[in-house]
Amino acid sequence: MGGAPGSYLIPPVALPGGATPMVQPQGFSMDYTGFPAGMTGAGGAAGTPYMRGGPPPGTPYAGAQTGYSTFQQPLPPQGMYGMPMGMQFATPFMMPGAMPGGMPGGMPGGMPGMVAGMPGAMPGMMPAPAVGAVPMPGVPGAPPMQQAPSNGGRPFPNPKEKLPWDEFDKFAEGEDYGPVLSTMLVHRMKARVEINPLILPPNDALDRDYLKWNMLFPTGNCQRSSDRPGRSWYNGRDAPATWPRVTHIRLISRSFPWALDVPATDHNVGVTCGDVIEAIHTSMYTRLSQQQYDHASRQQKRLLSESFYHNRSTAHGVPGGRLQQTLLRCDWLGQDTMFGGIVDDERLVREVCRDGIPCTFELKCVRRYPMTEAEVREQEARERDEEERSRRRSRSRATSRAPSMRSRPSTRPPSRAPPDDDSSTTS
């Protein structure tokens, strides 16, 4: 313990019986392989069954490594452990020519103490590192440096930032874009339900799509505002009506006194915009109950009578004689038969339902505006096409029924055959 050790290795000890350990002349064990060839200027030891000669192979995540090991290098012989100061030494962390105490022996710009061949150094400033010392990068004989990982010159993304592929449309079609909640679960979680902008009322700027539909007509007459004239609504029918998706919603209105339930056709998708429109159409074509008629005011009964005859007339904008000859719920609306959108009005819900019920919204019924000449021509063309299709269907049914009637055997019992002449004469 009086002096500094010569290396990191355990010094040889005397073995019992006078035997000496099998060591190499340099003091290393017999299975020590040392540095690969070319690292220290001397040939590396041959490989063993447990260790190959040469540097370890690289991996896809790190480049090729070197045979350098911190714990296989000799300690500095001077400058530490009470040795004289001021002498040059080399360690795995310092280059030769460093000042005592571990301070660097040179300054940038080629000052004395720098190694020849380094950037900014003048030739002949310092000899090459001694054998056993680790040369600094850039010096001849130094181990190759690994390149820092690059990202093509682009900064690494911040994990807290939203990238384009992290954002998606909340109202995208399909069953893989969010959970489907029941009404009870929405109430327990106190979830804030948002309505699809497609079925919201149109804004003043008219800068987003909305639905145009006279609720007196079937859902095939519903149109999207961005579609060309004469095209029925298709894009967005399977989009969820709410976010988060729910299995059931209820609609109330200031224009009629009943509630309208909208169940989901597919519980894996939830209530869609198409489900809402179809449920409204089914409700409007439902017969008005006697109880609802009896509870109507005198003014409402007069409106029902006028709407009944007007909706079944030949006027433009009404179905005409295709409606049933009985009071329907759509007759209750009078002139307010246009779909005005779905809104979330908590005050109306508490006023009508006496409490806040989740997934309950208001259906806006807007007054039917006079049709333009283009809309009149479009409706007339649509009615002619529908009449032509119904006429072709009835003609095809009659044609398909005729051969079956001809080939059907007669079911009348055979008449009694007249008696033979012989029997008549005999009698």
mmCIF file of N, CA, C and O in Angstrom, residues 103-167:
data_model
loop_
_atom_site.group_PDB
_atom_site.id
_atom_site.type_symbol
_atom_site.label_atom_id
_atom_site.label_comp_id
_atom_site.label_asym_id
_atom_site.label_seq_id
_atom_site.Cartn_x
_atom_site.Cartn_y
_atom_site.Cartn_z
ATOM 1 N N MET A 103 -5.338 19.019 -15.124
ATOM 2 C CA MET A 103 -5.752 20.112 -15.982
ATOM 3 C C MET A 103 -5.159 19.919 -17.361
ATOM 4 O O MET A 103 -4.074 19.381 -17.515
ATOM 5 N N PRO A 104 -5.823 20.328 -18.366
ATOM 6 C CA PRO A 104 -5.293 20.114 -19.719
ATOM 7 C C PRO A 104 -4.015 20.895 -19.924
ATOM 8 O O PRO A 104 -3.787 21.949 -19.341
ATOM 9 N N GLY A 105 -3.131 20.317 -20.733
ATOM 10 C CA GLY A 105 -1.840 20.950 -20.964
ATOM 11 C C GLY A 105 -1.831 21.906 -22.100
ATOM 12 O O GLY A 105 -0.774 22.409 -22.467
ATOM 13 N N GLY A 106 -2.929 22.142 -22.760
ATOM 14 C CA GLY A 106 -2.911 23.064 -23.883
ATOM 15 C C GLY A 106 -4.217 23.804 -23.979
ATOM 16 O O GLY A 106 -5.197 23.472 -23.334
ATOM 17 N N MET A 107 -4.234 24.847 -24.793
ATOM 18 C CA MET A 107 -5.435 25.639 -25.001
ATOM 19 C C MET A 107 -5.761 25.636 -26.479
ATOM 20 O O MET A 107 -4.914 25.370 -27.320
ATOM 21 N N PRO A 108 -7.014 25.905 -26.813
ATOM 22 C CA PRO A 108 -7.373 25.946 -28.247
ATOM 23 C C PRO A 108 -6.562 26.997 -28.972
ATOM 24 O O PRO A 108 -6.189 28.036 -28.415
ATOM 25 N N GLY A 109 -6.362 26.727 -30.223
ATOM 26 C CA GLY A 109 -5.607 27.660 -31.049
ATOM 27 C C GLY A 109 -4.159 27.255 -31.243
ATOM 28 O O GLY A 109 -3.358 28.007 -31.797
ATOM 29 N N GLY A 110 -3.756 26.075 -30.805
ATOM 30 C CA GLY A 110 -2.407 25.603 -31.066
ATOM 31 C C GLY A 110 -1.418 25.972 -30.007
ATOM 32 O O GLY A 110 -0.236 26.093 -30.284
ATOM 33 N N MET A 111 -1.835 26.221 -28.792
ATOM 34 C CA MET A 111 -0.900 26.529 -27.721
ATOM 35 C C MET A 111 -0.119 25.285 -27.340
ATOM 36 O O MET A 111 -0.546 24.168 -27.598
ATOM 37 N N PRO A 112 1.047 25.458 -26.664
ATOM 38 C CA PRO A 112 1.852 24.288 -26.287
ATOM 39 C C PRO A 112 1.052 23.339 -25.411
ATOM 40 O O PRO A 112 0.277 23.733 -24.549
ATOM 41 N N GLY A 113 1.297 22.082 -25.635
ATOM 42 C CA GLY A 113 0.595 21.041 -24.892
ATOM 43 C C GLY A 113 -0.414 20.305 -25.728
ATOM 44 O O GLY A 113 -0.931 19.303 -25.292
ATOM 45 N N MET A 114 -0.686 20.774 -26.954
ATOM 46 C CA MET A 114 -1.663 20.104 -27.804
ATOM 47 C C MET A 114 -0.962 19.032 -28.604
ATOM 48 O O MET A 114 0.221 19.103 -28.875
ATOM 49 N N VAL A 115 -1.727 18.092 -29.001
ATOM 50 C CA VAL A 115 -1.196 16.968 -29.758
ATOM 51 C C VAL A 115 -1.103 17.359 -31.214
ATOM 52 O O VAL A 115 -2.021 17.999 -31.759
ATOM 53 N N ALA A 116 -0.045 16.955 -31.800
ATOM 54 C CA ALA A 116 0.129 17.254 -33.216
ATOM 55 C C ALA A 116 -0.942 16.557 -34.020
ATOM 56 O O ALA A 116 -1.242 15.392 -33.815
ATOM 57 N N GLY A 117 -1.497 17.233 -34.980
ATOM 58 C CA GLY A 117 -2.525 16.653 -35.839
ATOM 59 C C GLY A 117 -3.926 17.043 -35.446
ATOM 60 O O GLY A 117 -4.868 16.759 -36.176
ATOM 61 N N MET A 118 -4.085 17.683 -34.263
ATOM 62 C CA MET A 118 -5.424 18.107 -33.871
ATOM 63 C C MET A 118 -5.790 19.375 -34.612
ATOM 64 O O MET A 118 -4.934 20.152 -35.023
ATOM 65 N N PRO A 119 -7.121 19.605 -34.764
ATOM 66 C CA PRO A 119 -7.520 20.836 -35.465
ATOM 67 C C PRO A 119 -7.043 22.059 -34.717
ATOM 68 O O PRO A 119 -7.218 22.184 -33.496
ATOM 69 N N GLY A 120 -6.438 22.948 -35.400
ATOM 70 C CA GLY A 120 -5.947 24.196 -34.812
ATOM 71 C C GLY A 120 -4.568 24.092 -34.209
ATOM 72 O O GLY A 120 -4.023 25.088 -33.727
ATOM 73 N N ALA A 121 -3.960 22.925 -34.167
ATOM 74 C CA ALA A 121 -2.638 22.765 -33.558
ATOM 75 C C ALA A 121 -1.552 22.960 -34.596
ATOM 76 O O ALA A 121 -1.739 22.703 -35.776
ATOM 77 N N MET A 122 -0.427 23.391 -34.143
ATOM 78 C CA MET A 122 0.715 23.538 -35.034
ATOM 79 C C MET A 122 1.541 22.260 -35.003
ATOM 80 O O MET A 122 1.602 21.582 -33.967
ATOM 81 N N PRO A 123 2.099 21.882 -36.108
ATOM 82 C CA PRO A 123 2.864 20.632 -36.135
ATOM 83 C C PRO A 123 4.041 20.674 -35.177
ATOM 84 O O PRO A 123 4.662 21.706 -34.964
ATOM 85 N N GLY A 124 4.313 19.520 -34.612
ATOM 86 C CA GLY A 124 5.483 19.375 -33.753
ATOM 87 C C GLY A 124 5.278 19.879 -32.350
ATOM 88 O O GLY A 124 6.257 20.132 -31.654
ATOM 89 N N MET A 125 4.055 20.081 -31.939
ATOM 90 C CA MET A 125 3.823 20.601 -30.604
ATOM 91 C C MET A 125 4.019 19.535 -29.540
ATOM 92 O O MET A 125 4.510 19.816 -28.462
ATOM 93 N N MET A 126 3.603 18.270 -29.842
ATOM 94 C CA MET A 126 3.698 17.237 -28.824
ATOM 95 C C MET A 126 3.777 15.901 -29.536
ATOM 96 O O MET A 126 3.144 15.700 -30.567
ATOM 97 N N PRO A 127 4.511 15.001 -28.993
ATOM 98 C CA PRO A 127 4.580 13.677 -29.618
ATOM 99 C C PRO A 127 3.276 12.933 -29.462
ATOM 100 O O PRO A 127 2.392 13.307 -28.701
ATOM 101 N N ALA A 128 3.187 11.823 -30.187
ATOM 102 C CA ALA A 128 1.986 10.976 -30.138
ATOM 103 C C ALA A 128 1.862 10.351 -28.764
ATOM 104 O O ALA A 128 2.832 10.224 -28.034
ATOM 105 N N PRO A 129 0.695 9.939 -28.359
ATOM 106 C CA PRO A 129 0.514 9.331 -27.044
ATOM 107 C C PRO A 129 1.333 8.072 -26.905
ATOM 108 O O PRO A 129 1.619 7.358 -27.855
ATOM 109 N N ALA A 130 1.729 7.806 -25.660
ATOM 110 C CA ALA A 130 2.518 6.617 -25.386
ATOM 111 C C ALA A 130 1.655 5.371 -25.441
ATOM 112 O O ALA A 130 0.430 5.431 -25.397
ATOM 113 N N VAL A 131 2.335 4.241 -25.522
ATOM 114 C CA VAL A 131 1.634 2.958 -25.574
ATOM 115 C C VAL A 131 0.934 2.748 -24.244
ATOM 116 O O VAL A 131 1.516 2.899 -23.167
ATOM 117 N N GLY A 132 -0.307 2.345 -24.316
ATOM 118 C CA GLY A 132 -1.091 2.117 -23.110
ATOM 119 C C GLY A 132 -2.013 3.262 -22.793
ATOM 120 O O GLY A 132 -2.935 3.090 -22.004
ATOM 121 N N ALA A 133 -1.750 4.468 -23.353
ATOM 122 C CA ALA A 133 -2.639 5.599 -23.133
ATOM 123 C C ALA A 133 -3.688 5.634 -24.236
ATOM 124 O O ALA A 133 -3.482 5.104 -25.317
ATOM 125 N N VAL A 134 -4.795 6.263 -23.946
ATOM 126 C CA VAL A 134 -5.883 6.354 -24.907
ATOM 127 C C VAL A 134 -5.754 7.642 -25.691
ATOM 128 O O VAL A 134 -5.830 8.727 -25.109
ATOM 129 N N PRO A 135 -5.472 7.577 -26.989
ATOM 130 C CA PRO A 135 -5.380 8.814 -27.766
ATOM 131 C C PRO A 135 -6.715 9.511 -27.832
ATOM 132 O O PRO A 135 -7.768 8.886 -27.780
ATOM 133 N N MET A 136 -6.677 10.811 -27.962
ATOM 134 C CA MET A 136 -7.903 11.567 -28.112
ATOM 135 C C MET A 136 -8.431 11.425 -29.527
ATOM 136 O O MET A 136 -7.695 11.141 -30.459
ATOM 137 N N PRO A 137 -9.729 11.626 -29.693
ATOM 138 C CA PRO A 137 -10.305 11.515 -31.038
ATOM 139 C C PRO A 137 -9.646 12.491 -31.982
ATOM 140 O O PRO A 137 -9.379 13.647 -31.638
ATOM 141 N N GLY A 138 -9.399 12.047 -33.191
ATOM 142 C CA GLY A 138 -8.754 12.852 -34.205
ATOM 143 C C GLY A 138 -7.265 12.650 -34.278
ATOM 144 O O GLY A 138 -6.614 13.111 -35.210
ATOM 145 N N VAL A 139 -6.675 11.979 -33.300
ATOM 146 C CA VAL A 139 -5.242 11.713 -33.301
ATOM 147 C C VAL A 139 -4.997 10.383 -34.000
ATOM 148 O O VAL A 139 -5.791 9.444 -33.835
ATOM 149 N N PRO A 140 -3.933 10.255 -34.774
ATOM 150 C CA PRO A 140 -3.656 8.966 -35.424
ATOM 151 C C PRO A 140 -3.561 7.853 -34.396
ATOM 152 O O PRO A 140 -2.916 7.977 -33.363
ATOM 153 N N GLY A 141 -4.216 6.750 -34.690
ATOM 154 C CA GLY A 141 -4.232 5.602 -33.799
ATOM 155 C C GLY A 141 -5.361 5.632 -32.806
ATOM 156 O O GLY A 141 -5.464 4.708 -31.982
ATOM 157 N N ALA A 142 -6.195 6.679 -32.792
ATOM 158 C CA ALA A 142 -7.308 6.756 -31.855
ATOM 159 C C ALA A 142 -8.438 5.849 -32.326
ATOM 160 O O ALA A 142 -8.604 5.620 -33.520
ATOM 161 N N PRO A 143 -9.203 5.305 -31.398
ATOM 162 C CA PRO A 143 -10.348 4.475 -31.803
ATOM 163 C C PRO A 143 -11.374 5.313 -32.534
ATOM 164 O O PRO A 143 -11.513 6.510 -32.285
ATOM 165 N N PRO A 144 -12.062 4.722 -33.467
ATOM 166 C CA PRO A 144 -13.046 5.491 -34.252
ATOM 167 C C PRO A 144 -14.179 5.977 -33.357
ATOM 168 O O PRO A 144 -14.594 5.301 -32.428
ATOM 169 N N MET A 145 -14.643 7.178 -33.658
ATOM 170 C CA MET A 145 -15.753 7.759 -32.904
ATOM 171 C C MET A 145 -17.075 7.346 -33.536
ATOM 172 O O MET A 145 -17.186 7.221 -34.757
ATOM 173 N N GLN A 146 -18.066 7.138 -32.675
ATOM 174 C CA GLN A 146 -19.398 6.816 -33.164
ATOM 175 C C GLN A 146 -20.111 8.106 -33.533
ATOM 176 O O GLN A 146 -20.042 9.095 -32.805
ATOM 177 N N GLN A 147 -20.820 8.071 -34.647
ATOM 178 C CA GLN A 147 -21.550 9.237 -35.092
ATOM 179 C C GLN A 147 -22.808 9.409 -34.251
ATOM 180 O O GLN A 147 -23.476 8.435 -33.901
ATOM 181 N N ALA A 148 -23.072 10.656 -33.921
ATOM 182 C CA ALA A 148 -24.284 10.935 -33.150
ATOM 183 C C ALA A 148 -25.502 10.652 -34.009
ATOM 184 O O ALA A 148 -25.498 10.859 -35.229
ATOM 185 N N PRO A 149 -26.566 10.135 -33.414
ATOM 186 C CA PRO A 149 -27.775 9.854 -34.211
ATOM 187 C C PRO A 149 -28.335 11.136 -34.794
ATOM 188 O O PRO A 149 -28.429 12.164 -34.123
ATOM 189 N N SER A 150 -28.677 11.045 -36.047
ATOM 190 C CA SER A 150 -29.202 12.212 -36.746
ATOM 191 C C SER A 150 -30.662 11.968 -37.090
ATOM 192 O O SER A 150 -31.112 10.837 -37.212
ATOM 193 N N ASN A 151 -31.391 13.057 -37.281
ATOM 194 C CA ASN A 151 -32.806 12.984 -37.633
ATOM 195 C C ASN A 151 -33.064 13.717 -38.924
ATOM 196 O O ASN A 151 -34.105 14.335 -39.104
ATOM 197 N N GLY A 152 -32.081 13.653 -39.821
ATOM 198 C CA GLY A 152 -32.241 14.308 -41.101
ATOM 199 C C GLY A 152 -32.259 15.823 -41.004
ATOM 200 O O GLY A 152 -32.841 16.490 -41.847
ATOM 201 N N GLY A 153 -31.635 16.380 -39.978
ATOM 202 C CA GLY A 153 -31.642 17.825 -39.831
ATOM 203 C C GLY A 153 -32.901 18.372 -39.202
ATOM 204 O O GLY A 153 -33.016 19.578 -38.991
ATOM 205 N N ARG A 154 -33.893 17.512 -38.892
ATOM 206 C CA ARG A 154 -35.142 17.968 -38.285
ATOM 207 C C ARG A 154 -35.089 17.753 -36.780
ATOM 208 O O ARG A 154 -34.541 16.766 -36.316
ATOM 209 N N PRO A 155 -35.678 18.632 -36.002
ATOM 210 C CA PRO A 155 -35.689 18.431 -34.543
ATOM 211 C C PRO A 155 -36.600 17.272 -34.174
ATOM 212 O O PRO A 155 -37.572 16.974 -34.868
ATOM 213 N N PHE A 156 -36.254 16.617 -33.098
ATOM 214 C CA PHE A 156 -37.081 15.515 -32.653
ATOM 215 C C PHE A 156 -38.442 16.045 -32.194
ATOM 216 O O PHE A 156 -38.533 17.109 -31.580
ATOM 217 N N PRO A 157 -39.539 15.315 -32.478
ATOM 218 C CA PRO A 157 -40.876 15.831 -32.133
ATOM 219 C C PRO A 157 -41.089 15.834 -30.637
ATOM 220 O O PRO A 157 -40.581 14.987 -29.906
ATOM 221 N N ASN A 158 -41.843 16.816 -30.211
ATOM 222 C CA ASN A 158 -42.223 16.908 -28.807
ATOM 223 C C ASN A 158 -43.375 15.944 -28.547
ATOM 224 O O ASN A 158 -44.405 16.016 -29.227
ATOM 225 N N PRO A 159 -43.241 15.028 -27.594
ATOM 226 C CA PRO A 159 -44.336 14.063 -27.395
ATOM 227 C C PRO A 159 -45.624 14.705 -26.943
ATOM 228 O O PRO A 159 -46.688 14.099 -27.067
ATOM 229 N N LYS A 160 -45.580 15.940 -26.423
ATOM 230 C CA LYS A 160 -46.799 16.608 -25.991
ATOM 231 C C LYS A 160 -47.497 17.339 -27.121
ATOM 232 O O LYS A 160 -48.628 17.798 -26.946
ATOM 233 N N GLU A 161 -46.830 17.488 -28.258
ATOM 234 C CA GLU A 161 -47.441 18.171 -29.385
ATOM 235 C C GLU A 161 -48.333 17.223 -30.164
ATOM 236 O O GLU A 161 -48.049 16.029 -30.279
ATOM 237 N N LYS A 162 -49.428 17.743 -30.720
ATOM 238 C CA LYS A 162 -50.339 16.965 -31.541
ATOM 239 C C LYS A 162 -49.861 17.002 -32.977
ATOM 240 O O LYS A 162 -49.758 18.072 -33.587
ATOM 241 N N LEU A 163 -49.563 15.845 -33.498
ATOM 242 C CA LEU A 163 -49.141 15.727 -34.885
ATOM 243 C C LEU A 163 -50.363 15.491 -35.767
ATOM 244 O O LEU A 163 -51.441 15.149 -35.273
ATOM 245 N N PRO A 164 -50.214 15.660 -37.085
ATOM 246 C CA PRO A 164 -51.386 15.488 -37.955
ATOM 247 C C PRO A 164 -52.043 14.118 -37.833
ATOM 248 O O PRO A 164 -53.262 14.005 -37.917
ATOM 249 N N TRP A 165 -51.239 13.075 -37.629
ATOM 250 C CA TRP A 165 -51.833 11.746 -37.539
ATOM 251 C C TRP A 165 -52.427 11.460 -36.160
ATOM 252 O O TRP A 165 -53.060 10.435 -35.974
ATOM 253 N N ASP A 166 -52.187 12.353 -35.178
ATOM 254 C CA ASP A 166 -52.793 12.191 -33.863
ATOM 255 C C ASP A 166 -54.214 12.747 -33.806
ATOM 256 O O ASP A 166 -54.947 12.454 -32.876
ATOM 257 N N GLU A 167 -54.589 13.576 -34.760
ATOM 258 C CA GLU A 167 -55.910 14.180 -34.780
ATOM 259 C C GLU A 167 -56.812 13.409 -35.737
ATOM 260 O O GLU A 167 -56.387 12.988 -36.806
#
